[in-house]
């Protein structure tokens, strides 16, 4: 049968919070028996956009990660619930049943993603119920999908096999697959959230003037083996992304026929911007020309 | 009896029958008829045709002829005229003419007259249906906001949800642009800004003013205790008491002090609509009572208005160029876009939600190169990527001059265009080359100014000079916001204008824009913008004379007072009794030169302040001045008509609670601004005209602004003049009739459905590309009725608005005005900021440059504070120990040097004030620069108002009051030096050093591990 899935493109999220506001609009001041009790005016972020900056001025990257209930197929909250307080529906959606979940604070701690919020006033654990009350009435997408200006948040209603095909084709990932929770919320371009980069700006003196060096060949090496190659852009900039944070020693080799070759060693923790890298003139020719 | 007399007589009888019939069918109408016991007489002047209607406990007794003592009398000059004016389909022009000529009069108490005429007009509207039933007792209405249109789901009189509008099968199809083998079509739905999507939380905010209030120690007949404004509490009073106080204070100050004693001012953009918005109902009311007008500075245009305009004209756009069809041209032709002080993904084109966002995605699809120049790694940069340059605030002009230097020395500019379409290039070229002052403006020269390496500027200049490049300046692409609001804003905008002229503005692929303006929609469909004046009748202060006045005849209004105060100088006018300014007047280039002084000759000093909304402390500059100005008895009376109890509303003597736009009728277009932003709809992907349904009843005792002004007007004998005897909904219908909507959709269907999508023109009907006519030396061919015909030097439609008709590198208008003005010389030169890194003494004390762009999640103060949903967005406010603090962004090294960590509470201060914010430590700023949005709605002084630390986040307490330049009146809020220290919890403005432990956030929710 067709089941519900959410796909979030991290590269397309720019923290506009339209999804978060639409979610607040849906649940603040409204009660949907069987689906959700009212969300508090302030303090809950059922769609919570987290931010990460990497690099340093003037070469930085900013990534935003909307985190919400993952509607896991093997949900820790279902296991932690008493009296059937958390229901896994046949269509994949996980519902914290407001009528049954009162006082079950352990559900908040059960979620490894921090996606369940504690409603102090109602003594109720709450999470985003995938707008199931709307989908059950014929809506085809969630409130967040509807308002997302970059289409970064897509609602997919497909068979599980079809979803797995999409996962493969688009290179989708889930948050913390090692938790074994099998989320139904997938992320595209999650590398922007998890990976780091090495970047630099190549310059050299031409005709007595310091210039950006365009089209220099830059090779990223590890243990003497080339991992990637790039050409500098008109500003002399290069960047190697998709590297593991804290992955240690790399060597960056820069070659431009007008200058002496250069190599820099980088111990990679977080992203590294190497700043302006001045190329030196080639060593004087060993014999006269001609 | 003549035919007219018979008809009129029958119509008057028909009124009786209809009143009774409708009362039987509509219980709420029957209840209305029971509201008043009185007798209304309708008659011809000579009494030959007459009928009276006596209302008694809901029943109506009516007879032909004259009543001996009617309470009100409505009379017409002749029976023939009466026959025409009392038919259901009245000609508005004839009606207005009859009123102006006193051929159609009303006598008796205004309140009864208007009640009676409104009752008669309801006979037409009682059966009007609106909204869509979607089952389960929910009805879906439509509204429009300054952040996009909405479907409004209402159940049991309460708003359930707000969504954007997804188009149906019966709505028009959008346009498609073919570019470089790809086809681009916008999504068939509207977008909505976060400050709009959170509206339910602001409508139902605990900070709503639900009842009229009076300051407890204010007695209009005794002690006023003006010094206690902002300190004393309030008590609830009745509407009658509140309105009586305000009306009698209006009369008192007028008779005691004379012309000009009332000052009135609106905030901007706290609501939306063509009828109930400030530039409509409020202007009408204020004109009718006579007031000292507050002259707003062109606050989002400053540098373009005072500067760039002198190079190319466009005074009617306040110094921003036309933008027609630039979306298509950019996609087809451009190879690069330079975003210069431009963050459209933050400011949403002011009124256009995320309409441009989808289009800018296409830049990536086409592989168009992107450059960002902004001290902050802004949201557009973060989303789109590209090369980022971060000049020190206020130094961009040096960078621009260096780019020009490279172009001149390397021949990388359009020399034919410069020779044929411009004048005055030689003196500017010589200045750039350093021929006069011996200082060539090279990339090396700019490096110490801007902090940008010379090599990078050279690389950019070469890239730009070789590629067809769009210059996206400011949030609209042709200016607006950012660096133009700084001490160097005039020179920056001027320098950018010169750069684009060097590249041949109007050449295919070379123009202003970043896909924010210039969509191929139908601009020949008429629907007025809000700045066209609605029902204001204001022919001087709105865009009404262009089209709306002809299409919607209405009683004109004129302000009898000629006294003016610059908005930035209201405190000086009140406290010092003297000030002056230069106006925001876009009719001609020379409009801005007309200096004015306060007080105006023969006028009274201002004694009463009628404030509409409460945004000044968050949005003006050095705003402790405004706090102090409120707390003086030089202002004898302050009334604030506000939706929320916030900001300066807390300094009023009497508070009049206005409702939100969800609680009243209106009509408007998505992004329809009109006036100085003519054809601003081209920011939208679709033109959409919208009903603004009255979705719910006003909360508490709040009333629409329109209704509050009406009820005050009644007390001044101006009710019939103000309303023309009509209801708000009647005015909405009149505006519908005045537009082109009736050619496409019936009133009945429009009212029910709530919106109409204007079909996009066929590809061959699209408007010509902006400035192409100028580039090619043809007559102007875009649908822009600017400049005024008299502003052409040669043939009508030939050339620009400048004296020469060409682009002027050396500006004739500035030469005429003051050729020796060092701040605004005829050619643009670099002059270091008067508050920046070069003001040594100040910079040593306050070594951080603060920029304060327009906020991302609130529209000015709309949606901030009020316990609205946006407060939970970390980028907007941060909750520390239970209080939601405004956010300041600070470079990581600057933070470390001050012992500041993420989310620490910090004090931002300088000689002007001190504000507490929560710190966000970042690499998105270079060292020495901090970033905090302007526009906090919350003013929360920790001690005495105006003299203590504010923890509400009104960072404009720190920005300079000084005008950009001596001979202009413009704000320079982005030139602001401050220091930041960890906050010690004290309310003292100045603490010598930080000794105490900083206030830190309690342990936060654990962050999600990143790996």
mmCIF file of N, CA, C and O in Angstrom, chain A residues 12 14-17 21 24-26 28-30 41-43 45 50-51 53 56-58 60 64 114 116 134 137 141 143 146 149 151 176 194 209-212 234-235 237, chain B residues 136 158 160-162 166 187 189 194 200-201 204 206 354 361 364 371 377 387-388 455-456 458-459 462-463 856-857 867-869 872-873 875 920 922-924 1005 1008-1010:
data_model
loop_
_atom_site.group_PDB
_atom_site.id
_atom_site.type_symbol
_atom_site.label_atom_id
_atom_site.label_comp_id
_atom_site.label_asym_id
_atom_site.label_seq_id
_atom_site.Cartn_x
_atom_site.Cartn_y
_atom_site.Cartn_z
ATOM 1 N N UNK A 12 18.362 23.162 -0.281
ATOM 2 C CA UNK A 12 17.332 24.117 -0.680
ATOM 3 C C UNK A 12 16.695 24.825 0.516
ATOM 4 O O UNK A 12 15.840 25.691 0.335
ATOM 5 N N UNK A 14 16.621 27.418 3.395
ATOM 6 C CA UNK A 14 17.356 28.637 3.756
ATOM 7 C C UNK A 14 16.769 29.299 4.994
ATOM 8 O O UNK A 14 16.906 30.488 5.194
ATOM 9 N N UNK A 15 16.156 28.469 5.812
ATOM 10 C CA UNK A 15 15.719 28.928 7.133
ATOM 11 C C UNK A 15 14.614 29.969 7.066
ATOM 12 O O UNK A 15 14.513 30.825 7.926
ATOM 13 N N UNK A 16 13.783 29.915 6.052
ATOM 14 C CA UNK A 16 12.709 30.917 5.977
ATOM 15 C C UNK A 16 11.643 30.640 7.017
ATOM 16 O O UNK A 16 10.856 31.520 7.353
ATOM 17 N N UNK A 17 11.591 29.399 7.507
ATOM 18 C CA UNK A 17 10.662 29.032 8.574
ATOM 19 C C UNK A 17 9.194 29.025 8.160
ATOM 20 O O UNK A 17 8.314 28.995 9.010
ATOM 21 N N UNK A 21 6.212 27.951 10.627
ATOM 22 C CA UNK A 21 5.078 28.839 10.903
ATOM 23 C C UNK A 21 3.753 28.173 10.506
ATOM 24 O O UNK A 21 2.747 28.308 11.199
ATOM 25 N N UNK A 24 2.923 25.712 13.149
ATOM 26 C CA UNK A 24 2.392 26.396 14.324
ATOM 27 C C UNK A 24 0.950 26.835 14.073
ATOM 28 O O UNK A 24 0.081 26.684 14.925
ATOM 29 N N UNK A 25 0.711 27.342 12.883
ATOM 30 C CA UNK A 25 -0.631 27.799 12.522
ATOM 31 C C UNK A 25 -1.636 26.650 12.603
ATOM 32 O O UNK A 25 -2.774 26.834 13.038
ATOM 33 N N UNK A 26 -1.203 25.472 12.205
ATOM 34 C CA UNK A 26 -2.113 24.330 12.167
ATOM 35 C C UNK A 26 -2.471 23.845 13.570
ATOM 36 O O UNK A 26 -3.623 23.461 13.821
ATOM 37 N N UNK A 28 -1.529 25.446 16.755
ATOM 38 C CA UNK A 28 -1.768 26.407 17.825
ATOM 39 C C UNK A 28 -3.235 26.852 17.756
ATOM 40 O O UNK A 28 -3.723 27.255 16.711
ATOM 41 N N UNK A 29 -3.928 26.723 18.858
ATOM 42 C CA UNK A 29 -5.335 27.158 18.884
ATOM 43 C C UNK A 29 -6.295 26.139 18.316
ATOM 44 O O UNK A 29 -7.493 26.385 18.294
ATOM 45 N N UNK A 30 -5.782 25.016 17.825
ATOM 46 C CA UNK A 30 -6.660 23.981 17.268
ATOM 47 C C UNK A 30 -6.461 22.666 17.998
ATOM 48 O O UNK A 30 -5.356 22.342 18.432
ATOM 49 N N UNK A 41 1.364 28.146 22.647
ATOM 50 C CA UNK A 41 1.673 29.350 21.859
ATOM 51 C C UNK A 41 3.171 29.479 21.603
ATOM 52 O O UNK A 41 3.598 29.767 20.498
ATOM 53 N N UNK A 42 3.964 29.278 22.610
ATOM 54 C CA UNK A 42 5.415 29.438 22.472
ATOM 55 C C UNK A 42 6.136 28.253 23.098
ATOM 56 O O UNK A 42 5.615 27.584 23.981
ATOM 57 N N UNK A 43 7.331 28.020 22.625
ATOM 58 C CA UNK A 43 8.204 27.046 23.272
ATOM 59 C C UNK A 43 8.316 25.722 22.552
ATOM 60 O O UNK A 43 9.278 24.996 22.771
ATOM 61 N N UNK A 45 8.713 23.611 18.991
ATOM 62 C CA UNK A 45 9.022 23.721 17.560
ATOM 63 C C UNK A 45 8.912 22.337 16.939
ATOM 64 O O UNK A 45 9.899 21.623 16.843
ATOM 65 N N UNK A 50 17.402 23.646 12.471
ATOM 66 C CA UNK A 50 18.699 23.832 13.131
ATOM 67 C C UNK A 50 19.710 24.368 12.129
ATOM 68 O O UNK A 50 19.562 24.168 10.938
ATOM 69 N N UNK A 51 20.718 25.028 12.651
ATOM 70 C CA UNK A 51 21.643 25.744 11.785
ATOM 71 C C UNK A 51 23.069 25.287 12.010
ATOM 72 O O UNK A 51 23.465 24.994 13.130
ATOM 73 N N UNK A 53 27.078 26.435 10.675
ATOM 74 C CA UNK A 53 27.986 27.225 9.851
ATOM 75 C C UNK A 53 29.312 26.508 9.811
ATOM 76 O O UNK A 53 29.743 25.947 10.810
ATOM 77 N N UNK A 56 35.381 29.839 7.476
ATOM 78 C CA UNK A 56 35.556 31.135 8.142
ATOM 79 C C UNK A 56 35.534 32.243 7.099
ATOM 80 O O UNK A 56 35.818 32.005 5.925
ATOM 81 N N UNK A 57 35.178 33.414 7.562
ATOM 82 C CA UNK A 57 35.022 34.567 6.682
ATOM 83 C C UNK A 57 36.293 34.749 5.860
ATOM 84 O O UNK A 57 37.376 34.738 6.436
ATOM 85 N N UNK A 58 36.272 34.884 4.542
ATOM 86 C CA UNK A 58 35.087 35.043 3.699
ATOM 87 C C UNK A 58 34.667 33.771 2.944
ATOM 88 O O UNK A 58 34.005 33.887 1.927
ATOM 89 N N UNK A 60 32.552 30.706 3.771
ATOM 90 C CA UNK A 60 31.705 30.000 4.737
ATOM 91 C C UNK A 60 30.595 29.269 3.991
ATOM 92 O O UNK A 60 30.256 29.606 2.855
ATOM 93 N N UNK A 64 21.003 24.420 6.790
ATOM 94 C CA UNK A 64 19.860 24.370 7.703
ATOM 95 C C UNK A 64 19.237 22.987 7.631
ATOM 96 O O UNK A 64 19.088 22.418 6.545
ATOM 97 N N UNK A 114 15.212 14.211 19.429
ATOM 98 C CA UNK A 114 14.732 15.403 20.121
ATOM 99 C C UNK A 114 13.499 15.988 19.471
ATOM 100 O O UNK A 114 13.257 17.191 19.520
ATOM 101 N N UNK A 116 10.258 15.081 20.086
ATOM 102 C CA UNK A 116 9.036 15.061 20.911
ATOM 103 C C UNK A 116 9.172 16.134 21.985
ATOM 104 O O UNK A 116 10.200 16.240 22.655
ATOM 105 N N UNK A 134 -5.322 16.166 8.028
ATOM 106 C CA UNK A 134 -5.582 16.791 6.725
ATOM 107 C C UNK A 134 -5.468 15.747 5.606
ATOM 108 O O UNK A 134 -6.294 15.713 4.694
ATOM 109 N N UNK A 137 -8.337 13.728 5.119
ATOM 110 C CA UNK A 137 -9.477 14.414 4.500
ATOM 111 C C UNK A 137 -9.175 14.818 3.060
ATOM 112 O O UNK A 137 -9.858 15.665 2.500
ATOM 113 N N UNK A 141 -0.581 16.944 0.429
ATOM 114 C CA UNK A 141 0.733 17.295 0.966
ATOM 115 C C UNK A 141 0.567 17.957 2.318
ATOM 116 O O UNK A 141 -0.523 18.418 2.674
ATOM 117 N N UNK A 143 1.291 20.777 5.369
ATOM 118 C CA UNK A 143 1.306 22.239 5.400
ATOM 119 C C UNK A 143 2.700 22.770 5.054
ATOM 120 O O UNK A 143 2.835 23.759 4.338
ATOM 121 N N UNK A 146 3.401 22.570 1.389
ATOM 122 C CA UNK A 146 2.608 23.537 0.622
ATOM 123 C C UNK A 146 3.241 24.923 0.614
ATOM 124 O O UNK A 146 3.174 25.626 -0.394
ATOM 125 N N UNK A 149 8.937 27.675 -0.202
ATOM 126 C CA UNK A 149 9.137 28.434 -1.437
ATOM 127 C C UNK A 149 10.174 27.836 -2.371
ATOM 128 O O UNK A 149 10.216 28.187 -3.551
ATOM 129 N N UNK A 151 10.571 24.425 -2.629
ATOM 130 C CA UNK A 151 10.207 23.009 -2.799
ATOM 131 C C UNK A 151 11.229 22.101 -2.122
ATOM 132 O O UNK A 151 11.543 21.019 -2.617
ATOM 133 N N UNK A 176 20.865 9.716 11.313
ATOM 134 C CA UNK A 176 21.349 8.649 12.193
ATOM 135 C C UNK A 176 20.777 7.283 11.885
ATOM 136 O O UNK A 176 20.067 6.683 12.696
ATOM 137 N N UNK A 194 26.644 17.501 7.343
ATOM 138 C CA UNK A 194 27.574 16.637 8.065
ATOM 139 C C UNK A 194 29.024 16.805 7.626
ATOM 140 O O UNK A 194 29.925 16.587 8.421
ATOM 141 N N UNK A 209 52.419 42.813 -10.184
ATOM 142 C CA UNK A 209 51.135 43.064 -9.514
ATOM 143 C C UNK A 209 50.583 41.750 -8.959
ATOM 144 O O UNK A 209 50.607 40.723 -9.657
ATOM 145 N N UNK A 210 50.098 41.801 -7.733
ATOM 146 C CA UNK A 210 49.498 40.600 -7.151
ATOM 147 C C UNK A 210 48.139 40.362 -7.794
ATOM 148 O O UNK A 210 47.287 41.251 -7.801
ATOM 149 N N UNK A 211 47.997 39.151 -8.333
ATOM 150 C CA UNK A 211 46.744 38.829 -9.040
ATOM 151 C C UNK A 211 46.185 37.512 -8.508
ATOM 152 O O UNK A 211 46.923 36.656 -8.024
ATOM 153 N N UNK A 212 44.863 37.364 -8.662
ATOM 154 C CA UNK A 212 44.255 36.060 -8.450
ATOM 155 C C UNK A 212 44.725 35.157 -9.586
ATOM 156 O O UNK A 212 44.798 35.581 -10.736
ATOM 157 N N UNK A 234 37.966 32.374 -11.357
ATOM 158 C CA UNK A 234 38.571 33.679 -11.679
ATOM 159 C C UNK A 234 39.108 34.427 -10.467
ATOM 160 O O UNK A 234 39.898 35.357 -10.614
ATOM 161 N N UNK A 235 38.689 34.039 -9.284
ATOM 162 C CA UNK A 235 39.181 34.711 -8.066
ATOM 163 C C UNK A 235 40.308 33.906 -7.428
ATOM 164 O O UNK A 235 40.727 34.181 -6.315
ATOM 165 N N UNK A 237 40.004 30.929 -6.418
ATOM 166 C CA UNK A 237 39.438 30.107 -5.341
ATOM 167 C C UNK A 237 39.295 28.641 -5.770
ATOM 168 O O UNK A 237 38.994 28.340 -6.919
ATOM 169 N N UNK B 136 -18.041 20.550 7.219
ATOM 170 C CA UNK B 136 -17.838 20.450 8.679
ATOM 171 C C UNK B 136 -17.945 21.802 9.378
ATOM 172 O O UNK B 136 -17.309 22.047 10.393
ATOM 173 N N UNK B 158 -14.048 31.606 14.501
ATOM 174 C CA UNK B 158 -12.648 31.634 14.902
ATOM 175 C C UNK B 158 -11.770 31.161 13.738
ATOM 176 O O UNK B 158 -12.127 30.223 13.030
ATOM 177 N N UNK B 160 -9.210 29.106 11.934
ATOM 178 C CA UNK B 160 -8.639 27.782 12.152
ATOM 179 C C UNK B 160 -7.256 27.694 11.523
ATOM 180 O O UNK B 160 -6.300 27.246 12.140
ATOM 181 N N UNK B 161 -7.171 28.099 10.249
ATOM 182 C CA UNK B 161 -5.860 28.018 9.592
ATOM 183 C C UNK B 161 -5.755 29.037 8.466
ATOM 184 O O UNK B 161 -6.759 29.526 7.948
ATOM 185 N N UNK B 162 -4.485 29.309 8.116
ATOM 186 C CA UNK B 162 -4.156 30.235 7.036
ATOM 187 C C UNK B 162 -3.242 29.515 6.068
ATOM 188 O O UNK B 162 -2.235 28.951 6.475
ATOM 189 N N UNK B 166 -3.774 28.162 -3.577
ATOM 190 C CA UNK B 166 -3.422 27.263 -4.684
ATOM 191 C C UNK B 166 -4.482 27.444 -5.754
ATOM 192 O O UNK B 166 -5.675 27.366 -5.472
ATOM 193 N N UNK B 187 5.288 28.393 -10.227
ATOM 194 C CA UNK B 187 4.258 27.521 -9.657
ATOM 195 C C UNK B 187 2.893 28.208 -9.625
ATOM 196 O O UNK B 187 2.825 29.431 -9.486
ATOM 197 N N UNK B 189 0.559 28.917 -7.597
ATOM 198 C CA UNK B 189 0.060 29.215 -6.259
ATOM 199 C C UNK B 189 0.752 30.477 -5.774
ATOM 200 O O UNK B 189 1.724 30.929 -6.371
ATOM 201 N N UNK B 194 6.844 34.543 6.333
ATOM 202 C CA UNK B 194 6.648 34.055 7.702
ATOM 203 C C UNK B 194 5.849 35.027 8.561
ATOM 204 O O UNK B 194 5.057 34.590 9.405
ATOM 205 N N UNK B 200 -2.225 34.158 12.710
ATOM 206 C CA UNK B 200 -3.205 33.699 13.696
ATOM 207 C C UNK B 200 -2.710 34.018 15.108
ATOM 208 O O UNK B 200 -3.489 34.410 15.981
ATOM 209 N N UNK B 201 -1.421 33.869 15.308
ATOM 210 C CA UNK B 201 -0.891 34.131 16.653
ATOM 211 C C UNK B 201 -0.848 35.612 16.974
ATOM 212 O O UNK B 201 -0.834 35.985 18.152
ATOM 213 N N UNK B 204 -4.775 36.656 17.614
ATOM 214 C CA UNK B 204 -5.212 36.215 18.948
ATOM 215 C C UNK B 204 -4.121 36.440 19.988
ATOM 216 O O UNK B 204 -3.932 35.640 20.898
ATOM 217 N N UNK B 206 -2.164 37.932 23.174
ATOM 218 C CA UNK B 206 -2.540 38.537 24.458
ATOM 219 C C UNK B 206 -2.218 40.025 24.511
ATOM 220 O O UNK B 206 -2.704 40.724 25.396
ATOM 221 N N UNK B 354 7.554 35.130 -1.123
ATOM 222 C CA UNK B 354 8.690 34.427 -1.728
ATOM 223 C C UNK B 354 8.515 34.281 -3.232
ATOM 224 O O UNK B 354 8.958 33.311 -3.828
ATOM 225 N N UNK B 361 16.010 30.433 -8.325
ATOM 226 C CA UNK B 361 16.509 29.059 -8.476
ATOM 227 C C UNK B 361 16.973 28.827 -9.912
ATOM 228 O O UNK B 361 17.839 28.004 -10.171
ATOM 229 N N UNK B 364 20.675 29.029 -11.047
ATOM 230 C CA UNK B 364 21.504 27.826 -10.939
ATOM 231 C C UNK B 364 21.249 26.886 -12.110
ATOM 232 O O UNK B 364 22.166 26.270 -12.634
ATOM 233 N N UNK B 371 27.697 36.871 -7.793
ATOM 234 C CA UNK B 371 28.611 37.559 -6.877
ATOM 235 C C UNK B 371 27.767 38.278 -5.829
ATOM 236 O O UNK B 371 26.714 38.831 -6.147
ATOM 237 N N UNK B 377 27.242 37.682 5.212
ATOM 238 C CA UNK B 377 26.999 36.560 4.298
ATOM 239 C C UNK B 377 25.498 36.275 4.380
ATOM 240 O O UNK B 377 25.028 35.502 5.217
ATOM 241 N N UNK B 387 30.493 33.999 -5.289
ATOM 242 C CA UNK B 387 31.640 34.655 -4.670
ATOM 243 C C UNK B 387 31.167 35.750 -3.731
ATOM 244 O O UNK B 387 30.346 36.589 -4.105
ATOM 245 N N UNK B 388 31.713 35.741 -2.522
ATOM 246 C CA UNK B 388 31.285 36.720 -1.517
ATOM 247 C C UNK B 388 32.402 37.715 -1.213
ATOM 248 O O UNK B 388 33.521 37.315 -0.904
ATOM 249 N N UNK B 455 43.634 42.369 -5.440
ATOM 250 C CA UNK B 455 43.595 41.353 -6.499
ATOM 251 C C UNK B 455 42.163 40.876 -6.728
ATOM 252 O O UNK B 455 41.773 40.581 -7.862
ATOM 253 N N UNK B 456 41.389 40.779 -5.650
ATOM 254 C CA UNK B 456 40.022 40.291 -5.785
ATOM 255 C C UNK B 456 39.143 41.302 -6.516
ATOM 256 O O UNK B 456 38.291 40.939 -7.335
ATOM 257 N N UNK B 458 40.217 43.496 -8.630
ATOM 258 C CA UNK B 458 40.647 43.492 -10.022
ATOM 259 C C UNK B 458 40.019 42.303 -10.765
ATOM 260 O O UNK B 458 39.529 42.434 -11.878
ATOM 261 N N UNK B 459 40.020 41.162 -10.119
ATOM 262 C CA UNK B 459 39.430 39.978 -10.760
ATOM 263 C C UNK B 459 37.945 40.191 -11.015
ATOM 264 O O UNK B 459 37.416 39.851 -12.088
ATOM 265 N N UNK B 462 37.363 42.686 -13.930
ATOM 266 C CA UNK B 462 37.609 42.094 -15.249
ATOM 267 C C UNK B 462 36.489 41.152 -15.644
ATOM 268 O O UNK B 462 36.048 41.133 -16.792
ATOM 269 N N UNK B 463 36.052 40.371 -14.681
ATOM 270 C CA UNK B 463 34.962 39.426 -14.960
ATOM 271 C C UNK B 463 33.712 40.200 -15.384
ATOM 272 O O UNK B 463 33.061 39.886 -16.372
ATOM 273 N N UNK B 856 13.973 39.976 8.908
ATOM 274 C CA UNK B 856 13.548 38.893 8.032
ATOM 275 C C UNK B 856 12.179 38.346 8.432
ATOM 276 O O UNK B 856 11.407 37.948 7.571
ATOM 277 N N UNK B 857 11.897 38.300 9.717
ATOM 278 C CA UNK B 857 10.700 37.595 10.174
ATOM 279 C C UNK B 857 9.600 38.514 10.685
ATOM 280 O O UNK B 857 8.555 38.053 11.126
ATOM 281 N N UNK B 867 3.914 37.988 21.581
ATOM 282 C CA UNK B 867 3.912 36.537 21.792
ATOM 283 C C UNK B 867 3.522 35.806 20.511
ATOM 284 O O UNK B 867 2.793 34.815 20.522
ATOM 285 N N UNK B 868 3.989 36.301 19.399
ATOM 286 C CA UNK B 868 3.661 35.672 18.122
ATOM 287 C C UNK B 868 4.618 34.514 17.858
ATOM 288 O O UNK B 868 5.653 34.373 18.501
ATOM 289 N N UNK B 869 4.245 33.706 16.876
ATOM 290 C CA UNK B 869 5.005 32.490 16.603
ATOM 291 C C UNK B 869 6.429 32.765 16.146
ATOM 292 O O UNK B 869 7.316 31.946 16.361
ATOM 293 N N UNK B 872 9.726 32.315 18.330
ATOM 294 C CA UNK B 872 10.403 31.047 18.550
ATOM 295 C C UNK B 872 11.389 30.698 17.435
ATOM 296 O O UNK B 872 11.956 29.620 17.437
ATOM 297 N N UNK B 873 11.567 31.593 16.477
ATOM 298 C CA UNK B 873 12.573 31.356 15.439
ATOM 299 C C UNK B 873 13.898 31.897 15.962
ATOM 300 O O UNK B 873 14.028 33.091 16.231
ATOM 301 N N UNK B 875 16.595 32.697 14.754
ATOM 302 C CA UNK B 875 17.243 33.790 14.046
ATOM 303 C C UNK B 875 16.571 35.120 14.385
ATOM 304 O O UNK B 875 17.144 36.185 14.162
ATOM 305 N N UNK B 920 24.740 35.891 18.821
ATOM 306 C CA UNK B 920 24.983 34.753 17.936
ATOM 307 C C UNK B 920 26.384 34.939 17.372
ATOM 308 O O UNK B 920 26.662 35.936 16.711
ATOM 309 N N UNK B 922 29.419 34.169 14.958
ATOM 310 C CA UNK B 922 29.357 33.724 13.568
ATOM 311 C C UNK B 922 30.606 34.069 12.777
ATOM 312 O O UNK B 922 31.366 34.972 13.160
ATOM 313 N N UNK B 923 30.769 33.370 11.666
ATOM 314 C CA UNK B 923 31.796 33.715 10.676
ATOM 315 C C UNK B 923 31.156 34.361 9.447
ATOM 316 O O UNK B 923 31.805 34.524 8.421
ATOM 317 N N UNK B 924 29.881 34.661 9.540
ATOM 318 C CA UNK B 924 29.193 35.286 8.403
ATOM 319 C C UNK B 924 29.437 36.793 8.362
ATOM 320 O O UNK B 924 28.866 37.498 7.536
ATOM 321 N N UNK B 1005 18.206 22.701 25.383
ATOM 322 C CA UNK B 1005 17.900 21.402 24.814
ATOM 323 C C UNK B 1005 19.138 20.916 24.054
ATOM 324 O O UNK B 1005 19.753 21.667 23.322
ATOM 325 N N UNK B 1008 21.316 18.464 18.256
ATOM 326 C CA UNK B 1008 21.450 17.192 17.542
ATOM 327 C C UNK B 1008 22.914 16.998 17.162
ATOM 328 O O UNK B 1008 23.513 17.879 16.569
ATOM 329 N N UNK B 1009 23.504 15.895 17.525
ATOM 330 C CA UNK B 1009 24.882 15.666 17.102
ATOM 331 C C UNK B 1009 24.977 15.693 15.576
ATOM 332 O O UNK B 1009 24.033 15.324 14.898
ATOM 333 N N UNK B 1010 26.103 16.152 15.089
ATOM 334 C CA UNK B 1010 26.209 16.298 13.639
ATOM 335 C C UNK B 1010 26.718 15.041 12.965
ATOM 336 O O UNK B 1010 26.768 14.969 11.757
#
